[in-house]
mmCIF file with all atom_site columns, C-alpha atoms in Angstrom:
data_model
loop_
_atom_site.group_PDB
_atom_site.id
_atom_site.type_symbol
_atom_site.label_atom_id
_atom_site.label_alt_id
_atom_site.label_comp_id
_atom_site.label_asym_id
_atom_site.label_entity_id
_atom_site.label_seq_id
_atom_site.pdbx_PDB_ins_code
_atom_site.Cartn_x
_atom_site.Cartn_y
_atom_site.Cartn_z
_atom_site.occupancy
_atom_site.B_iso_or_equiv
_atom_site.pdbx_formal_charge
_atom_site.auth_seq_id
_atom_site.auth_comp_id
_atom_site.auth_asym_id
_atom_site.auth_atom_id
_atom_site.pdbx_PDB_model_num
ATOM 1   C CA . MET A 1 1   ? -36.716 27.293  13.532  1.00 0.00 ? 1   MET A CA 1
ATOM 2   C CA . GLY A 1 2   ? -34.257 28.596  16.097  1.00 0.00 ? 2   GLY A CA 1
ATOM 3   C CA . GLY A 1 3   ? -33.076 31.533  13.998  1.00 0.00 ? 3   GLY A CA 1
ATOM 4   C CA . ILE A 1 4   ? -32.345 29.461  10.847  1.00 0.00 ? 4   ILE A CA 1
ATOM 5   C CA . SER A 1 5   ? -34.510 30.561  7.871   1.00 0.00 ? 5   SER A CA 1
ATOM 6   C CA . ARG A 1 6   ? -36.372 27.958  5.961   1.00 0.00 ? 6   ARG A CA 1
ATOM 7   C CA . ALA A 1 7   ? -34.919 29.277  2.706   1.00 0.00 ? 7   ALA A CA 1
ATOM 8   C CA . GLY A 1 8   ? -31.435 28.916  4.109   1.00 0.00 ? 8   GLY A CA 1
ATOM 9   C CA . LEU A 1 9   ? -32.047 25.297  5.113   1.00 0.00 ? 9   LEU A CA 1
ATOM 10  C CA . LEU A 1 10  ? -33.455 24.501  1.726   1.00 0.00 ? 10  LEU A CA 1
ATOM 11  C CA . LEU A 1 11  ? -30.579 26.062  -0.121  1.00 0.00 ? 11  LEU A CA 1
ATOM 12  C CA . ALA A 1 12  ? -28.054 24.185  2.023   1.00 0.00 ? 12  ALA A CA 1
ATOM 13  C CA . ALA A 1 13  ? -29.972 20.860  1.512   1.00 0.00 ? 13  ALA A CA 1
ATOM 14  C CA . SER A 1 14  ? -30.186 21.250  -2.211  1.00 0.00 ? 14  SER A CA 1
ATOM 15  C CA . LEU A 1 15  ? -26.441 22.065  -2.554  1.00 0.00 ? 15  LEU A CA 1
ATOM 16  C CA . ALA A 1 16  ? -25.510 19.016  -0.389  1.00 0.00 ? 16  ALA A CA 1
ATOM 17  C CA . LEU A 1 17  ? -27.872 16.613  -2.272  1.00 0.00 ? 17  LEU A CA 1
ATOM 18  C CA . GLY A 1 18  ? -27.124 18.013  -5.744  1.00 0.00 ? 18  GLY A CA 1
ATOM 19  C CA . ALA A 1 19  ? -23.363 17.796  -5.667  1.00 0.00 ? 19  ALA A CA 1
ATOM 20  C CA . CYS A 1 20  ? -21.438 14.776  -6.661  1.00 0.00 ? 20  CYS A CA 1
ATOM 21  C CA . HIS A 1 21  ? -18.531 13.890  -4.137  1.00 0.00 ? 21  HIS A CA 1
ATOM 22  C CA . ARG A 1 22  ? -15.699 11.460  -3.754  1.00 0.00 ? 22  ARG A CA 1
ATOM 23  C CA . GLY A 1 23  ? -16.768 10.359  -0.314  1.00 0.00 ? 23  GLY A CA 1
ATOM 24  C CA . TYR A 1 24  ? -13.750 11.448  1.570   1.00 0.00 ? 24  TYR A CA 1
ATOM 25  C CA . PRO A 1 25  ? -12.765 14.840  2.838   1.00 0.00 ? 25  PRO A CA 1
ATOM 26  C CA . GLU A 1 26  ? -11.243 17.205  0.159   1.00 0.00 ? 26  GLU A CA 1
ATOM 27  C CA . THR A 1 27  ? -12.013 20.469  -1.285  1.00 0.00 ? 27  THR A CA 1
ATOM 28  C CA . LEU A 1 28  ? -14.145 20.097  -4.313  1.00 0.00 ? 28  LEU A CA 1
ATOM 29  C CA . ALA A 1 29  ? -14.343 22.678  -7.143  1.00 0.00 ? 29  ALA A CA 1
ATOM 30  C CA . THR A 1 30  ? -18.128 23.108  -7.782  1.00 0.00 ? 30  THR A CA 1
ATOM 31  C CA . LEU A 1 31  ? -20.036 24.822  -10.563 1.00 0.00 ? 31  LEU A CA 1
ATOM 32  C CA . ARG A 1 32  ? -23.777 25.205  -9.841  1.00 0.00 ? 32  ARG A CA 1
ATOM 33  C CA . GLY A 1 33  ? -23.441 22.513  -7.135  1.00 0.00 ? 33  GLY A CA 1
ATOM 34  C CA . CYS A 1 34  ? -21.843 19.862  -9.329  1.00 0.00 ? 34  CYS A CA 1
ATOM 35  C CA . THR A 1 35  ? -18.319 18.574  -8.961  1.00 0.00 ? 35  THR A CA 1
ATOM 36  C CA . THR A 1 36  ? -16.063 18.935  -11.969 1.00 0.00 ? 36  THR A CA 1
ATOM 37  C CA . SER A 1 37  ? -12.604 18.521  -10.409 1.00 0.00 ? 37  SER A CA 1
ATOM 38  C CA . VAL A 1 38  ? -10.942 17.858  -7.058  1.00 0.00 ? 38  VAL A CA 1
ATOM 39  C CA . SER A 1 39  ? -8.545  20.485  -5.701  1.00 0.00 ? 39  SER A CA 1
ATOM 40  C CA . GLY A 1 40  ? -7.697  18.354  -2.684  1.00 0.00 ? 40  GLY A CA 1
ATOM 41  C CA . LYS A 1 41  ? -4.243  16.974  -1.943  1.00 0.00 ? 41  LYS A CA 1
ATOM 42  C CA . GLY A 1 42  ? -4.223  13.311  -2.615  1.00 0.00 ? 42  GLY A CA 1
ATOM 43  C CA . PRO A 1 43  ? -0.981  11.368  -3.147  1.00 0.00 ? 43  PRO A CA 1
ATOM 44  C CA . VAL A 1 44  ? 1.094   12.366  -6.120  1.00 0.00 ? 44  VAL A CA 1
ATOM 45  C CA . PRO A 1 45  ? 0.947   9.729   -8.872  1.00 0.00 ? 45  PRO A CA 1
ATOM 46  C CA . GLN A 1 46  ? 4.332   7.787   -9.009  1.00 0.00 ? 46  GLN A CA 1
ATOM 47  C CA . LEU A 1 47  ? 5.468   5.278   -11.602 1.00 0.00 ? 47  LEU A CA 1
ATOM 48  C CA . PRO A 1 48  ? 6.314   1.789   -10.353 1.00 0.00 ? 48  PRO A CA 1
ATOM 49  C CA . ARG A 1 49  ? 9.725   0.268   -10.703 1.00 0.00 ? 49  ARG A CA 1
ATOM 50  C CA . SER A 1 50  ? 10.306  -0.604  -14.356 1.00 0.00 ? 50  SER A CA 1
ATOM 51  C CA . PRO A 1 51  ? 10.095  -4.335  -14.920 1.00 0.00 ? 51  PRO A CA 1
ATOM 52  C CA . SER A 1 52  ? 12.517  -6.262  -17.094 1.00 0.00 ? 52  SER A CA 1
ATOM 53  C CA . PRO A 1 53  ? 10.551  -7.489  -20.103 1.00 0.00 ? 53  PRO A CA 1
ATOM 54  C CA . ARG A 1 54  ? 10.570  -11.305 -20.650 1.00 0.00 ? 54  ARG A CA 1
ATOM 55  C CA . PRO A 1 55  ? 12.219  -12.530 -23.820 1.00 0.00 ? 55  PRO A CA 1
ATOM 56  C CA . GLY A 1 56  ? 9.792   -11.884 -26.834 1.00 0.00 ? 56  GLY A CA 1
ATOM 57  C CA . LEU A 1 57  ? 7.413   -9.744  -24.674 1.00 0.00 ? 57  LEU A CA 1
ATOM 58  C CA . GLY A 1 58  ? 7.023   -6.037  -23.903 1.00 0.00 ? 58  GLY A CA 1
ATOM 59  C CA . ALA A 1 59  ? 5.886   -4.112  -20.911 1.00 0.00 ? 59  ALA A CA 1
ATOM 60  C CA . VAL A 1 60  ? 3.885   -0.981  -20.005 1.00 0.00 ? 60  VAL A CA 1
ATOM 61  C CA . ILE A 1 61  ? 4.138   1.013   -16.796 1.00 0.00 ? 61  ILE A CA 1
ATOM 62  C CA . GLY A 1 62  ? 1.983   4.036   -16.040 1.00 0.00 ? 62  GLY A CA 1
ATOM 63  C CA . THR A 1 63  ? -0.045  6.144   -13.565 1.00 0.00 ? 63  THR A CA 1
ATOM 64  C CA . LEU A 1 64  ? -3.713  6.553   -13.024 1.00 0.00 ? 64  LEU A CA 1
ATOM 65  C CA . ALA A 1 65  ? -4.865  9.913   -11.620 1.00 0.00 ? 65  ALA A CA 1
ATOM 66  C CA . ASP A 1 66  ? -7.477  12.571  -11.545 1.00 0.00 ? 66  ASP A CA 1
ATOM 67  C CA . SER A 1 67  ? -7.307  16.319  -10.767 1.00 0.00 ? 67  SER A CA 1
ATOM 68  C CA . GLY A 1 68  ? -6.911  15.503  -7.105  1.00 0.00 ? 68  GLY A CA 1
ATOM 69  C CA . GLY A 1 69  ? -3.989  12.978  -7.263  1.00 0.00 ? 69  GLY A CA 1
ATOM 70  C CA . ALA A 1 70  ? -3.456  9.255   -7.638  1.00 0.00 ? 70  ALA A CA 1
ATOM 71  C CA . LEU A 1 71  ? -6.415  6.878   -8.195  1.00 0.00 ? 71  LEU A CA 1
ATOM 72  C CA . PRO A 1 72  ? -5.536  3.506   -6.572  1.00 0.00 ? 72  PRO A CA 1
ATOM 73  C CA . HIS A 1 73  ? -7.405  0.238   -6.947  1.00 0.00 ? 73  HIS A CA 1
ATOM 74  C CA . PHE A 1 74  ? -9.385  0.703   -10.191 1.00 0.00 ? 74  PHE A CA 1
ATOM 75  C CA . PRO A 1 75  ? -8.616  -2.112  -12.660 1.00 0.00 ? 75  PRO A CA 1
ATOM 76  C CA . ILE A 1 76  ? -7.071  -1.259  -16.012 1.00 0.00 ? 76  ILE A CA 1
ATOM 77  C CA . MET A 1 77  ? -7.623  -3.644  -18.919 1.00 0.00 ? 77  MET A CA 1
ATOM 78  C CA . ALA A 1 78  ? -5.284  -4.108  -21.863 1.00 0.00 ? 78  ALA A CA 1
ATOM 79  C CA . VAL A 1 79  ? -7.503  -4.802  -24.794 1.00 0.00 ? 79  VAL A CA 1
ATOM 80  C CA . THR A 1 80  ? -6.509  -5.580  -28.414 1.00 0.00 ? 80  THR A CA 1
ATOM 81  C CA . PRO A 1 81  ? -8.830  -3.721  -30.718 1.00 0.00 ? 81  PRO A CA 1
ATOM 82  C CA . GLY A 1 82  ? -11.020 -6.211  -32.548 1.00 0.00 ? 82  GLY A CA 1
ATOM 83  C CA . ASP A 1 83  ? -10.971 -8.895  -29.861 1.00 0.00 ? 83  ASP A CA 1
ATOM 84  C CA . SER A 1 84  ? -14.199 -10.315 -28.623 1.00 0.00 ? 84  SER A CA 1
ATOM 85  C CA . PRO A 1 85  ? -15.355 -8.810  -25.343 1.00 0.00 ? 85  PRO A CA 1
ATOM 86  C CA . ARG A 1 86  ? -15.485 -12.393 -23.939 1.00 0.00 ? 86  ARG A CA 1
ATOM 87  C CA . SER A 1 87  ? -11.786 -13.177 -24.771 1.00 0.00 ? 87  SER A CA 1
ATOM 88  C CA . PRO A 1 88  ? -9.414  -13.047 -21.842 1.00 0.00 ? 88  PRO A CA 1
ATOM 89  C CA . HIS A 1 89  ? -7.564  -9.611  -21.340 1.00 0.00 ? 89  HIS A CA 1
ATOM 90  C CA . ALA A 1 90  ? -4.591  -8.632  -19.312 1.00 0.00 ? 90  ALA A CA 1
ATOM 91  C CA . SER A 1 91  ? -5.319  -6.385  -16.359 1.00 0.00 ? 91  SER A CA 1
ATOM 92  C CA . ALA A 1 92  ? -3.416  -4.387  -13.779 1.00 0.00 ? 92  ALA A CA 1
ATOM 93  C CA . THR A 1 93  ? -4.501  -2.597  -10.636 1.00 0.00 ? 93  THR A CA 1
ATOM 94  C CA . PRO A 1 94  ? -2.730  0.700   -9.600  1.00 0.00 ? 94  PRO A CA 1
ATOM 95  C CA . ASP A 1 95  ? -1.106  0.719   -6.163  1.00 0.00 ? 95  ASP A CA 1
ATOM 96  C CA . SER A 1 96  ? -1.706  3.302   -3.499  1.00 0.00 ? 96  SER A CA 1
ATOM 97  C CA . VAL A 1 97  ? 0.090   6.009   -5.433  1.00 0.00 ? 97  VAL A CA 1
ATOM 98  C CA . GLY A 1 98  ? -1.536  5.271   -8.791  1.00 0.00 ? 98  GLY A CA 1
ATOM 99  C CA . GLY A 1 99  ? 1.317   3.237   -10.427 1.00 0.00 ? 99  GLY A CA 1
ATOM 100 C CA . PHE A 1 100 ? 0.544   0.122   -12.455 1.00 0.00 ? 100 PHE A CA 1
ATOM 101 C CA . ALA A 1 101 ? 2.501   -2.229  -14.670 1.00 0.00 ? 101 ALA A CA 1
ATOM 102 C CA . PHE A 1 102 ? 1.804   -4.814  -17.433 1.00 0.00 ? 102 PHE A CA 1
ATOM 103 C CA . ASP A 1 103 ? 5.051   -6.736  -17.362 1.00 0.00 ? 103 ASP A CA 1
ATOM 104 C CA . ALA A 1 104 ? 4.366   -9.437  -20.050 1.00 0.00 ? 104 ALA A CA 1
ATOM 105 C CA . LEU A 1 105 ? 2.376   -8.288  -23.006 1.00 0.00 ? 105 LEU A CA 1
ATOM 106 C CA . PRO A 1 106 ? 2.868   -9.949  -26.468 1.00 0.00 ? 106 PRO A CA 1
ATOM 107 C CA . PRO A 1 107 ? 3.901   -7.348  -29.055 1.00 0.00 ? 107 PRO A CA 1
ATOM 108 C CA . GLY A 1 108 ? 1.053   -5.516  -30.694 1.00 0.00 ? 108 GLY A CA 1
ATOM 109 C CA . HIS A 1 109 ? -1.391  -2.603  -30.511 1.00 0.00 ? 109 HIS A CA 1
ATOM 110 C CA . TYR A 1 110 ? -3.380  -2.297  -27.226 1.00 0.00 ? 110 TYR A CA 1
ATOM 111 C CA . ARG A 1 111 ? -5.945  -0.005  -25.752 1.00 0.00 ? 111 ARG A CA 1
ATOM 112 C CA . LEU A 1 112 ? -5.630  0.546   -21.985 1.00 0.00 ? 112 LEU A CA 1
ATOM 113 C CA . PHE A 1 113 ? -9.180  0.987   -20.687 1.00 0.00 ? 113 PHE A CA 1
ATOM 114 C CA . VAL A 1 114 ? -10.323 2.007   -17.161 1.00 0.00 ? 114 VAL A CA 1
ATOM 115 C CA . ARG A 1 115 ? -13.713 2.703   -15.485 1.00 0.00 ? 115 ARG A CA 1
ATOM 116 C CA . ALA A 1 116 ? -13.503 4.349   -12.118 1.00 0.00 ? 116 ALA A CA 1
ATOM 117 C CA . PHE A 1 117 ? -16.442 5.233   -9.908  1.00 0.00 ? 117 PHE A CA 1
ATOM 118 C CA . GLN A 1 118 ? -17.702 8.803   -10.434 1.00 0.00 ? 118 GLN A CA 1
ATOM 119 C CA . HIS A 1 119 ? -15.324 9.396   -13.384 1.00 0.00 ? 119 HIS A CA 1
ATOM 120 C CA . ARG A 1 120 ? -15.784 9.241   -17.107 1.00 0.00 ? 120 ARG A CA 1
ATOM 121 C CA . PRO A 1 121 ? -14.373 6.034   -18.599 1.00 0.00 ? 121 PRO A CA 1
ATOM 122 C CA . ASP A 1 122 ? -11.172 6.604   -20.545 1.00 0.00 ? 122 ASP A CA 1
ATOM 123 C CA . SER A 1 123 ? -8.611  4.820   -22.594 1.00 0.00 ? 123 SER A CA 1
ATOM 124 C CA . THR A 1 124 ? -5.209  5.284   -24.130 1.00 0.00 ? 124 THR A CA 1
ATOM 125 C CA . ASP A 1 125 ? -3.543  3.445   -26.988 1.00 0.00 ? 125 ASP A CA 1
ATOM 126 C CA . VAL A 1 126 ? -0.070  2.016   -26.783 1.00 0.00 ? 126 VAL A CA 1
ATOM 127 C CA . ASP A 1 127 ? 2.046   -0.124  -29.201 1.00 0.00 ? 127 ASP A CA 1
ATOM 128 C CA . VAL A 1 128 ? 3.973   -2.766  -27.382 1.00 0.00 ? 128 VAL A CA 1
ATOM 129 C CA . ILE A 1 129 ? 7.311   -3.784  -28.787 1.00 0.00 ? 129 ILE A CA 1
ATOM 130 C CA . ALA A 1 130 ? 9.327   -6.938  -27.610 1.00 0.00 ? 130 ALA A CA 1
ATOM 131 C CA . GLY A 1 131 ? 12.075  -6.018  -25.155 1.00 0.00 ? 131 GLY A CA 1
ATOM 132 C CA . ARG A 1 132 ? 10.767  -2.448  -24.532 1.00 0.00 ? 132 ARG A CA 1
ATOM 133 C CA . VAL A 1 133 ? 9.020   -0.797  -21.576 1.00 0.00 ? 133 VAL A CA 1
ATOM 134 C CA . ASP A 1 134 ? 6.576   1.952   -22.484 1.00 0.00 ? 134 ASP A CA 1
ATOM 135 C CA . THR A 1 135 ? 5.248   4.635   -20.118 1.00 0.00 ? 135 THR A CA 1
ATOM 136 C CA . VAL A 1 136 ? 1.637   5.988   -20.075 1.00 0.00 ? 136 VAL A CA 1
ATOM 137 C CA . GLN A 1 137 ? -0.232  8.347   -18.074 1.00 0.00 ? 137 GLN A CA 1
ATOM 138 C CA . ILE A 1 138 ? -4.134  8.192   -17.618 1.00 0.00 ? 138 ILE A CA 1
ATOM 139 C CA . VAL A 1 139 ? -5.842  11.210  -16.120 1.00 0.00 ? 139 VAL A CA 1
ATOM 140 C CA . LEU A 1 140 ? -9.597  10.766  -15.596 1.00 0.00 ? 140 LEU A CA 1
ATOM 141 C CA . ARG A 1 141 ? -12.347 13.320  -15.404 1.00 0.00 ? 141 ARG A CA 1
ATOM 142 C CA . PHE A 1 142 ? -15.122 13.489  -12.971 1.00 0.00 ? 142 PHE A CA 1
ATOM 143 C CA . TYR A 1 143 ? -18.632 13.164  -14.296 1.00 0.00 ? 143 TYR A CA 1
ATOM 144 C CA . GLU A 1 144 ? -20.407 16.440  -14.397 1.00 0.00 ? 144 GLU A CA 1
ATOM 145 C CA . CYS A 1 145 ? -23.850 16.380  -12.661 1.00 0.00 ? 145 CYS A CA 1
ATOM 146 C CA . VAL A 1 146 ? -26.777 16.086  -15.045 1.00 0.00 ? 146 VAL A CA 1
ATOM 147 C CA . ARG A 1 147 ? -29.996 17.779  -13.983 1.00 0.00 ? 147 ARG A CA 1
#
């Protein structure tokens, strides 16, 4: 095999196939071949410009990130607990630096829910008050590999 041992090839192949990855070049922290966090340098999450709430409504701004930096383009839903899953929900999509905004929510209690590829789903609760802009930070965790 040209100086490469079969055991070495098998070890390299098993590590490459057994590890989860983000799909773009970054340094991954691995434990027994499974990704648990990213130590790469992605964009630093940044809040968007604060909107002016419309009369009688509230607003929420925030960032979506993981251990490697901002997570853009994964939709976030604002769900009122107890609503039917089929009822319409407000949603926002983070920009390239992870910032998102809900600029016109009726007052009430909301759960902001997000599912991002290769991450554990997560949510955070927020109470929206008319005329106020609240700030949230959502930090997702990678799935650990299951063997």
